[in-house]
Amino acid sequence: MAGPADPGSRLHVHVDQPRSGGAGAGGRHVARRPYNVLNFFTTIDTTSGNSGPCGPSGTLDCRGADSAAELAQQQAKIVAALAAMDAHVVGLIEIQNDDGASTQALVDALNATTSPGRYAAIDTGTIGGDAIKVALIYQPAIVQLVGPFAILDSSVDPRFIDTLNRPVLIQTFEQVADGERFTVAVNHLKSKGSSCASVGDPDLGDGQGNCSVTRTNAAAALADYLAADPTGSGDPDFLIVGDLNSYRREVPITTLVGHGYVDLIEQFVGDDAYSFLFDGQLGYLDHALAIGALAGQVTGVAEWAINADEVPLFDYNDTIADPGESSFERESAARPLASTDPRRSSDHNPLLVGLDLDATPNTLAVDDAVIVTRRGGGGGLAMAAHVIGESFTTCPTVALAVEGVDVVRATLNRVRRSSVCARLTNVGLVTFDLAVGAFGAAVRLPNTFVLADTTVTFELTVDGDRFTADVTGTRRGAIWIAD
């Protein structure tokens, strides 16, 4: 066996997990990104206990950097990440809950790195009573604010416990180019890290960890609040983003899906998606969910893997034992590995959502349609055959809405030795013929569906392209048939 001095010895390095490339979501027109900035505080943390001087009360422990040197490193890494993302709207999570100084510090540094005036911050002041809050920054040359922001907290809905969840920040934006509007709700729900037994919400032992009911109630309150259009936007396009501290199959997420929201990460990224690494297990706690016509205007979703896989040695903490700093925060002698690049600027991977808000629906040819309504209430059954007149080479993701009610959304699979793609979903069967662009469905309608007229609007989305048709029919009792 050859020793270290033997010229025949060779060290062969094989990269099994190469680092990701740049940030981006394909085909984007307006991009919005939620980003956890890992306790960015411009007030230096000099105390080891919960004794101030942070938070609206000035009595909470500061978090984040323990020295001016660490703050400079932290800010440089976050700014490098934000500059590379170049998102038009950014939701910030885990930023100091102050009068806006910390958010403005990031904006000033970001504008110095990119171009003067490129970004602006929404001036919210303090939000809630915690040491951290959520915030929004945006590019005013691309989008402008429409009306004042709205806040969801306990005063709006007691189901939303704002001493555990951070209050939600909601703002409507309008594209400068064409006047198209959308509303963003930035969230940071209660973590799994500590108990909620004090409010009657212990760990239920079902795998969802601490505070699942607290997060679920907050999700239900959020869906109901957005349905009331709290910013007065007059537009149905709502996007929920942020750290929901829930994995995709947990009840808070299924609650939002049950209210008509689409899990965009599941749709565009699928089973390989993750934004966070905990005890060697991967999953996504950071979400983007869209409702209504907005879901059909999403051009792409991407996770930028710059943080979760990276070791903490690359973050902003240094080897110096600052006053009040815990030993676990200090780095080892390997500190020279650190740099001011975007990697490990947080412990969560950022998420990018691309939208084309000027996506005009195409005309849909409806060959046949039958709706059977439920007597005495909403819901029923629908059978429909639509043709979009375009051929495809791969099985698409399709979504069907009837009278503005989302009915089914599914990624289809090829039926062997044919041009047909199909999927048996929990509401029925969906098919698509690649050769002629023909869609078919036999599905159950949700209870929110009500047939109020003899003209019915069908909306079909195929891989992000929207097709609509207003179809006149004849109604005989509970049965409606297209003419």
Tab-separated table of C-alpha atoms in Angstrom:
chain	number	residue	atom	x	y	z
A	1	MET	CA	0.000	0.000	0.000
A	2	ALA	CA	1.455	3.345	-1.035
A	3	GLY	CA	2.133	5.938	1.674
A	4	PRO	CA	1.610	9.712	1.588
A	5	ALA	CA	5.101	10.319	0.194
A	6	ASP	CA	4.674	7.775	-2.554
A	7	PRO	CA	4.326	9.645	-5.873
A	8	GLY	CA	1.990	6.854	-6.955
A	9	SER	CA	-0.645	7.955	-4.418
A	10	ARG	CA	-3.541	9.940	-5.844
A	11	LEU	CA	-6.558	11.564	-4.257
A	12	HIS	CA	-9.530	11.325	-6.587
A	13	VAL	CA	-12.411	13.687	-5.826
A	14	HIS	CA	-15.828	12.852	-7.224
A	15	VAL	CA	-18.681	15.354	-6.859
A	16	ASP	CA	-21.902	13.453	-6.209
A	17	GLN	CA	-23.938	16.552	-5.360
A	18	PRO	CA	-22.810	19.573	-7.385
A	19	ARG	CA	-23.871	22.996	-6.175
A	20	SER	CA	-26.812	24.626	-7.871
A	21	GLY	CA	-26.401	27.341	-10.467
A	22	GLY	CA	-28.045	30.750	-10.511
A	23	ALA	CA	-31.449	31.748	-9.230
A	24	GLY	CA	-34.399	31.859	-11.573
A	25	ALA	CA	-37.854	30.619	-12.504
A	26	GLY	CA	-38.331	29.995	-16.192
A	27	GLY	CA	-40.355	32.344	-18.326
A	28	ARG	CA	-40.966	34.865	-15.558
A	29	HIS	CA	-42.406	38.308	-16.216
A	30	VAL	CA	-42.872	39.491	-12.638
A	31	ALA	CA	-40.943	37.555	-10.003
A	32	ARG	CA	-41.661	37.344	-6.321
A	33	ARG	CA	-39.603	35.555	-3.750
A	34	PRO	CA	-40.023	34.797	-0.033
A	35	TYR	CA	-36.704	34.706	1.802
A	36	ASN	CA	-35.874	33.852	5.408
A	37	VAL	CA	-32.991	36.166	6.372
A	38	LEU	CA	-32.060	34.246	9.546
A	39	ASN	CA	-32.609	36.922	12.197
A	40	PHE	CA	-31.230	40.004	10.454
A	41	PHE	CA	-30.949	42.582	13.257
A	42	THR	CA	-29.093	45.868	12.968
A	43	THR	CA	-29.154	46.070	16.770
A	44	ILE	CA	-26.173	44.019	17.944
A	45	ASP	CA	-26.978	41.109	20.271
A	46	THR	CA	-24.903	41.762	23.396
A	47	THR	CA	-26.971	39.924	26.029
A	48	SER	CA	-27.313	36.203	26.653
A	49	GLY	CA	-30.766	36.341	28.258
A	50	ASN	CA	-34.206	37.552	27.223
A	51	SER	CA	-33.549	41.000	28.661
A	52	GLY	CA	-33.615	43.433	25.762
A	53	PRO	CA	-33.201	45.870	24.199
A	54	CYS	CA	-35.121	44.537	21.148
A	55	GLY	CA	-38.767	44.094	20.199
A	56	PRO	CA	-41.436	46.808	20.318
A	57	SER	CA	-41.305	46.670	24.127
A	58	GLY	CA	-37.510	46.969	24.255
A	59	THR	CA	-37.394	44.029	26.664
A	60	LEU	CA	-36.732	41.118	24.289
A	61	ASP	CA	-33.361	39.588	23.501
A	62	CYS	CA	-31.819	40.661	20.219
A	63	ARG	CA	-30.942	37.938	17.742
A	64	GLY	CA	-28.529	37.629	14.870
A	65	ALA	CA	-25.091	39.228	14.782
A	66	ASP	CA	-23.115	39.494	18.031
A	67	SER	CA	-20.674	42.140	16.751
A	68	ALA	CA	-20.325	44.782	14.056
A	69	ALA	CA	-18.030	42.428	12.137
A	70	GLU	CA	-20.643	39.662	12.151
A	71	LEU	CA	-23.363	42.108	11.078
A	72	ALA	CA	-21.253	43.279	8.134
A	73	GLN	CA	-20.703	39.660	7.091
A	74	GLN	CA	-24.387	38.784	7.490
A	75	GLN	CA	-25.550	41.811	5.514
A	76	ALA	CA	-23.046	41.182	2.715
A	77	LYS	CA	-24.213	37.586	2.296
A	78	ILE	CA	-27.920	38.478	2.286
A	79	VAL	CA	-27.388	41.327	-0.178
A	80	ALA	CA	-25.368	39.054	-2.469
A	81	ALA	CA	-28.262	36.591	-2.475
A	82	LEU	CA	-30.937	39.244	-3.060
A	83	ALA	CA	-28.943	40.883	-5.858
A	84	ALA	CA	-28.522	37.542	-7.626
A	85	MET	CA	-32.236	36.801	-7.303
A	86	ASP	CA	-33.267	40.169	-8.804
A	87	ALA	CA	-36.861	39.540	-7.706
A	88	HIS	CA	-39.410	42.293	-8.261
A	89	VAL	CA	-41.151	41.621	-4.935
A	90	VAL	CA	-39.390	40.003	-1.957
A	91	GLY	CA	-41.031	38.822	1.244
A	92	LEU	CA	-38.520	38.897	4.109
A	93	ILE	CA	-38.936	36.554	7.081
A	94	GLU	CA	-37.088	36.781	10.430
A	95	ILE	CA	-36.102	40.431	10.236
A	96	GLN	CA	-35.842	42.698	13.290
A	97	ASN	CA	-39.205	44.019	14.451
A	98	ASP	CA	-38.169	47.650	14.680
A	99	ASP	CA	-39.354	50.917	13.175
A	100	GLY	CA	-38.079	49.828	9.752
A	101	ALA	CA	-34.371	50.546	10.212
A	102	SER	CA	-33.255	46.954	9.581
A	103	THR	CA	-35.349	46.576	6.438
A	104	GLN	CA	-34.127	49.933	5.145
A	105	ALA	CA	-30.514	48.956	5.875
A	106	LEU	CA	-30.902	45.955	3.569
A	107	VAL	CA	-32.554	48.106	0.893
A	108	ASP	CA	-29.783	50.716	1.061
A	109	ALA	CA	-27.062	48.073	0.792
A	110	LEU	CA	-28.913	46.306	-2.019
A	111	ASN	CA	-29.307	49.540	-3.985
A	112	ALA	CA	-25.615	50.309	-3.493
A	113	THR	CA	-24.785	46.888	-4.934
A	114	THR	CA	-27.263	46.992	-7.847
A	115	SER	CA	-28.372	50.515	-8.808
A	116	PRO	CA	-29.670	53.588	-6.945
A	117	GLY	CA	-33.381	53.393	-6.186
A	118	ARG	CA	-33.771	49.882	-7.551
A	119	TYR	CA	-35.520	48.636	-4.399
A	120	ALA	CA	-37.853	50.256	-1.885
A	121	ALA	CA	-39.329	49.027	1.390
A	122	ILE	CA	-42.911	49.113	2.618
A	123	ASP	CA	-42.904	51.199	5.793
A	124	THR	CA	-44.896	49.134	8.292
A	125	GLY	CA	-43.206	50.150	11.526
A	126	THR	CA	-43.345	47.447	14.172
A	127	ILE	CA	-45.785	44.572	13.608
A	128	GLY	CA	-47.012	42.592	16.600
A	129	GLY	CA	-45.030	42.159	19.783
A	130	ASP	CA	-42.305	39.652	18.880
A	131	ALA	CA	-38.619	40.395	18.337
A	132	ILE	CA	-38.975	39.491	14.633
A	133	LYS	CA	-41.501	40.262	11.909
A	134	VAL	CA	-42.068	39.812	8.182
A	135	ALA	CA	-41.418	42.603	5.668
A	136	LEU	CA	-41.765	43.409	1.966
A	137	ILE	CA	-39.367	45.102	-0.447
A	138	TYR	CA	-40.021	45.683	-4.147
A	139	GLN	CA	-38.722	47.242	-7.365
A	140	PRO	CA	-40.786	50.436	-7.946
A	141	ALA	CA	-39.806	50.571	-11.623
A	142	ILE	CA	-41.627	47.245	-12.127
A	143	VAL	CA	-44.488	47.324	-9.609
A	144	GLN	CA	-46.162	49.994	-7.520
A	145	LEU	CA	-48.201	49.828	-4.329
A	146	VAL	CA	-51.993	49.867	-4.519
A	147	GLY	CA	-53.536	51.229	-1.347
A	148	PRO	CA	-52.346	50.584	2.195
A	149	PHE	CA	-51.101	47.251	3.484
A	150	ALA	CA	-53.246	45.029	5.717
A	151	ILE	CA	-52.256	43.008	8.783
A	152	LEU	CA	-53.810	39.750	9.972
A	153	ASP	CA	-53.438	39.332	13.730
A	154	SER	CA	-55.529	38.329	16.740
A	155	SER	CA	-57.527	41.562	16.620
A	156	VAL	CA	-58.819	40.607	13.164
A	157	ASP	CA	-59.496	36.931	13.868
A	158	PRO	CA	-59.009	35.289	17.291
A	159	ARG	CA	-58.129	32.015	15.549
A	160	PHE	CA	-54.872	33.693	14.538
A	161	ILE	CA	-52.850	33.752	17.779
A	162	ASP	CA	-50.306	36.516	17.189
A	163	THR	CA	-48.346	35.768	20.355
A	164	LEU	CA	-47.309	32.504	18.661
A	165	ASN	CA	-47.629	33.199	14.916
A	166	ARG	CA	-46.084	36.351	13.497
A	167	PRO	CA	-48.786	38.674	12.058
A	168	VAL	CA	-49.289	38.377	8.288
A	169	LEU	CA	-48.330	41.322	6.053
A	170	ILE	CA	-50.592	41.725	3.011
A	171	GLN	CA	-50.032	44.182	0.147
A	172	THR	CA	-51.523	44.641	-3.323
A	173	PHE	CA	-49.163	45.514	-6.184
A	174	GLU	CA	-49.816	46.787	-9.699
A	175	GLN	CA	-47.519	46.237	-12.656
A	176	VAL	CA	-46.271	49.539	-14.026
A	177	ALA	CA	-46.276	48.227	-17.595
A	178	ASP	CA	-49.916	47.168	-17.878
A	179	GLY	CA	-51.809	47.817	-14.647
A	180	GLU	CA	-52.275	44.130	-13.798
A	181	ARG	CA	-52.730	43.576	-10.052
A	182	PHE	CA	-51.897	40.861	-7.547
A	183	THR	CA	-51.850	40.610	-3.755
A	184	VAL	CA	-49.068	39.012	-1.696
A	185	ALA	CA	-49.469	37.717	1.869
A	186	VAL	CA	-46.161	37.137	3.706
A	187	ASN	CA	-46.292	34.636	6.573
A	188	HIS	CA	-44.230	33.191	9.393
A	189	LEU	CA	-46.311	30.710	11.380
A	190	LYS	CA	-45.412	29.184	14.742
A	191	SER	CA	-42.473	26.787	14.668
A	192	LYS	CA	-42.401	23.209	15.913
A	193	GLY	CA	-39.521	24.008	18.266
A	194	SER	CA	-41.470	24.824	21.436
A	195	SER	CA	-44.769	23.727	22.949
A	196	CYS	CA	-48.178	25.355	22.578
A	197	ALA	CA	-49.661	23.380	25.476
A	198	SER	CA	-50.414	26.690	27.216
A	199	VAL	CA	-53.137	27.338	24.614
A	200	GLY	CA	-54.391	23.744	24.614
A	201	ASP	CA	-52.341	22.656	21.600
A	202	PRO	CA	-49.871	19.944	22.662
A	203	ASP	CA	-47.910	17.700	20.319
A	204	LEU	CA	-50.558	15.230	19.126
A	205	GLY	CA	-47.993	12.577	18.276
A	206	ASP	CA	-49.127	12.451	14.653
A	207	GLY	CA	-45.777	13.523	13.206
A	208	GLN	CA	-46.691	17.204	12.787
A	209	GLY	CA	-44.842	18.273	15.931
A	210	ASN	CA	-45.742	21.024	18.348
A	211	CYS	CA	-48.459	23.602	17.635
A	212	SER	CA	-50.124	21.951	14.628
A	213	VAL	CA	-53.600	23.177	15.628
A	214	THR	CA	-52.240	26.703	16.139
A	215	ARG	CA	-50.835	26.697	12.604
A	216	THR	CA	-53.994	25.124	11.161
A	217	ASN	CA	-56.258	27.733	12.757
A	218	ALA	CA	-53.964	30.475	11.456
A	219	ALA	CA	-54.155	29.027	7.930
A	220	ALA	CA	-57.963	28.936	8.050
A	221	ALA	CA	-58.079	32.512	9.341
A	222	LEU	CA	-55.731	33.614	6.560
A	223	ALA	CA	-57.827	32.002	3.818
A	224	ASP	CA	-61.005	33.632	5.143
A	225	TYR	CA	-59.331	37.033	5.540
A	226	LEU	CA	-57.974	37.027	1.997
A	227	ALA	CA	-61.387	35.991	0.662
A	228	ALA	CA	-62.692	39.298	2.053
A	229	ASP	CA	-60.077	41.234	-0.012
A	230	PRO	CA	-58.537	43.087	2.974
A	231	THR	CA	-56.593	45.569	0.835
A	232	GLY	CA	-59.612	46.414	-1.327
A	233	SER	CA	-57.755	45.393	-4.480
A	234	GLY	CA	-60.840	44.347	-6.431
A	235	ASP	CA	-58.680	41.620	-7.987
A	236	PRO	CA	-58.930	37.856	-7.309
A	237	ASP	CA	-55.191	37.133	-7.643
A	238	PHE	CA	-53.787	36.191	-4.210
A	239	LEU	CA	-50.396	34.633	-3.478
A	240	ILE	CA	-49.527	33.218	-0.041
A	241	VAL	CA	-45.772	32.991	0.614
A	242	GLY	CA	-43.442	32.478	3.538
A	243	ASP	CA	-42.365	30.078	6.245
A	244	LEU	CA	-45.510	28.185	7.240
A	245	ASN	CA	-43.462	25.773	9.398
A	246	SER	CA	-45.523	22.941	7.918
A	247	TYR	CA	-44.603	20.262	5.413
A	248	ARG	CA	-46.775	19.834	2.331
A	249	ARG	CA	-48.976	16.999	3.655
A	250	GLU	CA	-49.582	18.579	7.056
A	251	VAL	CA	-53.004	19.940	7.965
A	252	PRO	CA	-52.193	23.689	7.710
A	253	ILE	CA	-51.264	23.202	4.042
A	254	THR	CA	-54.173	20.892	3.217
A	255	THR	CA	-56.441	23.468	4.878
A	256	LEU	CA	-55.283	26.139	2.435
A	257	VAL	CA	-55.619	23.710	-0.475
A	258	GLY	CA	-59.146	22.968	0.728
A	259	HIS	CA	-59.885	26.688	0.423
A	260	GLY	CA	-58.915	26.592	-3.253
A	261	TYR	CA	-55.198	27.389	-3.054
A	262	VAL	CA	-52.722	25.543	-5.263
A	263	ASP	CA	-49.407	24.324	-3.827
A	264	LEU	CA	-47.108	25.737	-6.504
A	265	ILE	CA	-44.017	23.887	-5.274
A	266	GLU	CA	-45.801	20.555	-5.502
A	267	GLN	CA	-47.047	21.430	-8.976
A	268	PHE	CA	-43.794	22.723	-10.463
A	269	VAL	CA	-41.030	21.045	-8.434
A	270	GLY	CA	-42.693	17.866	-7.203
A	271	ASP	CA	-41.447	15.218	-4.809
A	272	ASP	CA	-37.814	16.373	-4.935
A	273	ALA	CA	-38.630	19.790	-3.459
A	274	TYR	CA	-37.015	20.893	-0.200
A	275	SER	CA	-36.107	24.190	1.427
A	276	PHE	CA	-34.886	23.056	4.827
A	277	LEU	CA	-32.701	20.364	6.376
A	278	PHE	CA	-33.367	19.204	9.944
A	279	ASP	CA	-31.682	16.220	11.583
A	280	GLY	CA	-30.750	14.866	8.169
A	281	GLN	CA	-34.328	15.034	6.856
A	282	LEU	CA	-35.348	17.197	3.907
A	283	GLY	CA	-38.653	18.901	3.186
A	284	TYR	CA	-40.132	22.301	2.421
A	285	LEU	CA	-41.456	24.594	5.123
A	286	ASP	CA	-41.313	27.634	2.817
A	287	HIS	CA	-44.343	27.808	0.573
A	288	ALA	CA	-46.009	29.568	-2.333
A	289	LEU	CA	-49.734	28.971	-2.800
A	290	ALA	CA	-51.878	30.735	-5.386
A	291	ILE	CA	-55.625	30.967	-5.826
A	292	GLY	CA	-58.004	31.697	-8.680
A	293	ALA	CA	-56.801	32.849	-12.056
A	294	LEU	CA	-53.363	33.591	-10.602
A	295	ALA	CA	-52.536	29.876	-10.449
A	296	GLY	CA	-52.943	29.723	-14.215
A	297	GLN	CA	-50.559	32.652	-14.690
A	298	VAL	CA	-47.593	31.068	-12.916
A	299	THR	CA	-44.780	30.551	-15.421
A	300	GLY	CA	-42.400	28.677	-13.159
A	301	VAL	CA	-41.292	27.947	-9.602
A	302	ALA	CA	-37.708	27.302	-8.513
A	303	GLU	CA	-35.890	26.633	-5.257
A	304	TRP	CA	-32.367	28.035	-5.146
A	305	ALA	CA	-30.289	25.510	-3.183
A	306	ILE	CA	-27.766	27.857	-1.575
A	307	ASN	CA	-28.441	27.321	2.123
A	308	ALA	CA	-30.017	24.118	3.400
A	309	ASP	CA	-27.211	21.862	2.130
A	310	GLU	CA	-24.395	24.167	3.245
A	311	VAL	CA	-22.617	23.687	6.579
A	312	PRO	CA	-22.946	26.490	9.181
A	313	LEU	CA	-19.205	27.172	8.782
A	314	PHE	CA	-20.170	29.318	5.795
A	315	ASP	CA	-22.570	31.607	7.698
A	316	TYR	CA	-21.803	35.002	9.273
A	317	ASN	CA	-20.723	33.829	12.758
A	318	ASP	CA	-17.015	34.189	13.553
A	319	THR	CA	-14.610	32.626	16.054
A	320	ILE	CA	-14.617	35.555	18.468
A	321	ALA	CA	-16.477	35.089	21.758
A	322	ASP	CA	-18.526	38.284	21.766
A	323	PRO	CA	-20.347	39.476	24.912
A	324	GLY	CA	-23.494	37.417	25.408
A	325	GLU	CA	-22.737	35.042	22.537
A	326	SER	CA	-23.540	31.365	23.063
A	327	SER	CA	-20.766	28.884	22.401
A	328	PHE	CA	-22.757	27.079	19.703
A	329	GLU	CA	-22.892	30.290	17.653
A	330	ARG	CA	-19.113	30.564	17.340
A	331	GLU	CA	-17.314	28.910	14.463
A	332	SER	CA	-14.330	26.614	14.733
A	333	ALA	CA	-10.826	27.345	13.476
A	334	ALA	CA	-12.184	26.605	9.995
A	335	ARG	CA	-13.534	30.162	9.891
A	336	PRO	CA	-11.393	31.058	6.820
A	337	LEU	CA	-13.910	28.994	4.808
A	338	ALA	CA	-16.422	31.824	5.216
A	339	SER	CA	-17.014	34.367	2.452
A	340	THR	CA	-19.439	37.086	1.426
A	341	ASP	CA	-21.070	35.010	-1.317
A	342	PRO	CA	-24.781	34.062	-1.037
A	343	ARG	CA	-24.210	30.539	0.298
A	344	ARG	CA	-25.436	29.965	3.841
A	345	SER	CA	-26.875	33.469	3.992
A	346	SER	CA	-29.740	31.679	5.758
A	347	ASP	CA	-30.700	28.167	6.844
A	348	HIS	CA	-33.655	28.113	4.408
A	349	ASN	CA	-33.407	27.937	0.619
A	350	PRO	CA	-35.095	30.882	-1.130
A	351	LEU	CA	-38.021	30.288	-3.469
A	352	LEU	CA	-38.768	32.117	-6.727
A	353	VAL	CA	-42.211	32.324	-8.348
A	354	GLY	CA	-42.533	33.693	-11.884
A	355	LEU	CA	-45.814	35.185	-13.094
A	356	ASP	CA	-47.130	36.359	-16.433
A	357	LEU	CA	-49.975	38.616	-15.354
A	358	ASP	CA	-50.678	39.625	-18.935
A	359	ALA	CA	-51.589	36.075	-19.898
A	360	THR	CA	-54.754	36.511	-21.981
A	361	PRO	CA	-56.829	33.307	-22.051
A	362	ASN	CA	-57.216	31.514	-25.364
A	363	THR	CA	-60.568	30.402	-26.717
A	364	LEU	CA	-61.572	26.900	-25.694
A	365	ALA	CA	-63.641	24.662	-27.970
A	366	VAL	CA	-66.109	22.672	-25.884
A	367	ASP	CA	-67.253	19.552	-27.735
A	368	ASP	CA	-69.499	18.241	-25.009
A	369	ALA	CA	-70.356	18.998	-21.406
A	370	VAL	CA	-72.865	17.716	-18.880
A	371	ILE	CA	-73.345	18.899	-15.306
A	372	VAL	CA	-75.491	17.104	-12.759
A	373	THR	CA	-76.110	19.272	-9.716
A	374	ARG	CA	-76.851	18.080	-6.223
A	375	ARG	CA	-80.431	18.714	-5.177
A	376	GLY	CA	-80.806	21.140	-2.313
A	377	GLY	CA	-77.178	22.226	-2.202
A	378	GLY	CA	-73.916	22.878	-4.000
A	379	GLY	CA	-71.657	20.457	-5.799
A	380	GLY	CA	-72.471	17.646	-8.181
A	381	LEU	CA	-70.819	15.905	-11.115
A	382	ALA	CA	-69.347	17.189	-14.385
A	383	MET	CA	-68.371	15.437	-17.602
A	384	ALA	CA	-66.618	17.536	-20.202
A	385	ALA	CA	-64.676	17.187	-23.449
A	386	HIS	CA	-62.608	20.156	-24.627
A	387	VAL	CA	-60.236	20.686	-27.549
A	388	ILE	CA	-57.444	23.282	-27.486
A	389	GLY	CA	-56.137	22.400	-30.952
A	390	GLU	CA	-52.464	22.145	-30.027
A	391	SER	CA	-50.340	19.007	-30.059
A	392	PHE	CA	-47.998	18.120	-27.191
A	393	THR	CA	-45.026	15.799	-26.854
A	394	THR	CA	-45.099	15.260	-23.085
A	395	CYS	CA	-47.931	14.791	-20.616
A	396	PRO	CA	-48.996	18.186	-19.248
A	397	THR	CA	-50.197	19.515	-15.935
A	398	VAL	CA	-53.849	20.455	-16.366
A	399	ALA	CA	-56.390	22.308	-14.253
A	400	LEU	CA	-60.131	22.728	-14.742
A	401	ALA	CA	-62.339	25.404	-13.208
A	402	VAL	CA	-66.094	25.683	-13.738
A	403	GLU	CA	-67.892	28.948	-12.974
A	404	GLY	CA	-64.744	30.203	-11.267
A	405	VAL	CA	-64.575	27.225	-8.896
A	406	ASP	CA	-61.400	25.125	-9.031
A	407	VAL	CA	-62.428	21.521	-9.724
A	408	VAL	CA	-59.285	19.506	-10.430
A	409	ARG	CA	-55.561	19.992	-10.979
A	410	ALA	CA	-53.240	17.126	-11.904
A	411	THR	CA	-50.023	16.195	-13.669
A	412	LEU	CA	-50.929	13.438	-16.114
A	413	ASN	CA	-49.068	10.233	-16.979
A	414	ARG	CA	-48.764	8.514	-20.351
A	415	VAL	CA	-51.009	5.542	-21.014
A	416	ARG	CA	-48.676	2.911	-22.434
A	417	ARG	CA	-48.400	2.674	-26.241
A	418	SER	CA	-50.796	5.538	-26.917
A	419	SER	CA	-50.929	9.312	-27.274
A	420	VAL	CA	-53.238	9.548	-24.279
A	421	CYS	CA	-52.232	10.839	-20.845
A	422	ALA	CA	-54.446	10.222	-17.830
A	423	ARG	CA	-54.718	10.557	-14.065
A	424	LEU	CA	-57.275	9.145	-11.648
A	425	THR	CA	-57.536	11.846	-8.977
A	426	ASN	CA	-59.469	11.997	-5.726
A	427	VAL	CA	-62.318	13.761	-7.572
A	428	GLY	CA	-62.382	11.676	-10.746
A	429	LEU	CA	-60.690	10.838	-14.044
A	430	VAL	CA	-58.796	13.345	-16.208
A	431	THR	CA	-57.420	12.581	-19.694
A	432	PHE	CA	-55.518	14.438	-22.410
A	433	ASP	CA	-54.748	13.295	-25.970
A	434	LEU	CA	-51.325	14.639	-26.962
A	435	ALA	CA	-51.900	14.210	-30.685
A	436	VAL	CA	-54.923	16.499	-30.993
A	437	GLY	CA	-54.878	18.463	-27.735
A	438	ALA	CA	-58.144	17.012	-26.474
A	439	PHE	CA	-59.023	17.186	-22.773
A	440	GLY	CA	-61.599	15.041	-21.031
A	441	ALA	CA	-62.848	14.837	-17.469
A	442	ALA	CA	-65.439	13.021	-15.401
A	443	VAL	CA	-65.149	14.613	-11.983
A	444	ARG	CA	-66.967	15.488	-8.787
A	445	LEU	CA	-67.727	19.179	-8.290
A	446	PRO	CA	-66.903	20.759	-4.904
A	447	ASN	CA	-69.680	21.881	-2.577
A	448	THR	CA	-68.833	25.510	-3.338
A	449	PHE	CA	-70.040	25.044	-6.926
A	450	VAL	CA	-73.515	26.413	-7.659
A	451	LEU	CA	-75.119	26.421	-11.114
A	452	ALA	CA	-76.892	29.769	-11.304
A	453	ASP	CA	-77.401	30.281	-15.048
A	454	THR	CA	-77.782	28.428	-18.330
A	455	THR	CA	-74.444	29.835	-19.532
A	456	VAL	CA	-71.484	28.153	-17.858
A	457	THR	CA	-67.846	29.332	-17.921
A	458	PHE	CA	-65.198	26.637	-18.324
A	459	GLU	CA	-61.524	27.461	-17.778
A	460	LEU	CA	-58.797	24.975	-18.663
A	461	THR	CA	-55.099	25.492	-17.899
A	462	VAL	CA	-52.558	23.322	-19.726
A	463	ASP	CA	-48.931	23.764	-18.617
A	464	GLY	CA	-49.636	27.373	-17.651
A	465	ASP	CA	-51.579	28.292	-20.824
A	466	ARG	CA	-55.191	29.290	-20.136
A	467	PHE	CA	-58.198	28.518	-22.312
A	468	THR	CA	-61.742	29.700	-21.571
A	469	ALA	CA	-65.223	29.273	-23.001
A	470	ASP	CA	-68.679	30.540	-22.074
A	471	VAL	CA	-70.984	27.682	-23.019
A	472	THR	CA	-74.742	28.026	-23.406
A	473	GLY	CA	-76.769	25.006	-22.414
A	474	THR	CA	-80.185	23.702	-21.535
A	475	ARG	CA	-81.190	22.884	-17.992
A	476	ARG	CA	-83.696	20.183	-17.154
A	477	GLY	CA	-84.101	19.898	-13.410
A	478	ALA	CA	-80.753	18.991	-11.889
A	479	ILE	CA	-79.137	18.295	-15.282
A	480	TRP	CA	-77.439	20.886	-17.513
A	481	ILE	CA	-76.388	19.878	-21.061
A	482	ALA	CA	-74.324	22.011	-23.438
A	483	ASP	CA	-76.204	23.027	-26.601
